[in-house]
Amino acid sequence: MDLVMLAGTASAVVFAVSNLPMLRKALRTGDVSSYSLASVVMINIANLVYSIYVFSLPIGPVWMLHSFYLVSCATLLVLCLRSVRGRGDDRRAGRDALPAEPVRG
């Protein structure tokens, strides 16, 4: 493996690993309230368009990194859409999205 391929592989692994804590927390808690749905949608659209370029390249570390981004961003999109749908269900049922404060007295 030459130096360029080694550098590409190492950076792909570091970038992917740096996203794991965010993704793990979102999957574990289901809390994606800090993410903008519009932003997550735009990221997914950009990833799909960028895929045309990436997958036209020879197989290499960039394929691994981009595939990871495709899967992780799509996962965040699914979680965001579920969250938005859940808030809509709460409103239709006449409930607030946040639990009521307990009465103290």
XYZ file of C-alpha atoms in Angstrom, residues 48-88:
41
model
C -26.775 11.615 -3.140
C -25.507 14.101 -5.723
C -21.908 13.723 -4.522
C -22.294 9.949 -4.882
C -22.316 10.397 -8.656
C -18.781 11.735 -8.414
C -17.440 9.454 -5.685
C -18.659 6.207 -7.210
C -17.210 7.178 -10.587
C -13.754 7.044 -8.960
C -11.760 3.827 -8.624
C -12.601 1.869 -5.481
C -10.634 3.277 -2.573
C -10.862 4.842 0.886
C -13.178 7.606 -0.328
C -15.791 4.946 -1.172
C -15.646 3.664 2.397
C -15.923 7.138 3.888
C -18.718 8.274 1.595
C -20.670 5.056 2.134
C -20.442 5.615 5.878
C -21.716 9.181 5.462
C -24.584 7.976 3.259
C -25.717 5.448 5.845
C -25.236 7.674 8.908
C -26.953 10.710 7.354
C -29.826 8.576 6.076
C -30.197 7.147 9.591
C -30.363 10.663 11.054
C -32.971 11.593 8.443
C -35.152 8.630 9.426
C -34.834 9.547 13.113
C -35.678 13.202 12.390
C -38.719 12.261 10.334
C -39.938 9.951 13.107
C -39.435 12.738 15.627
C -41.400 15.242 13.537
C -44.178 12.703 13.003
C -44.252 11.957 16.735
C -44.585 15.656 17.622
C -47.417 15.962 15.105
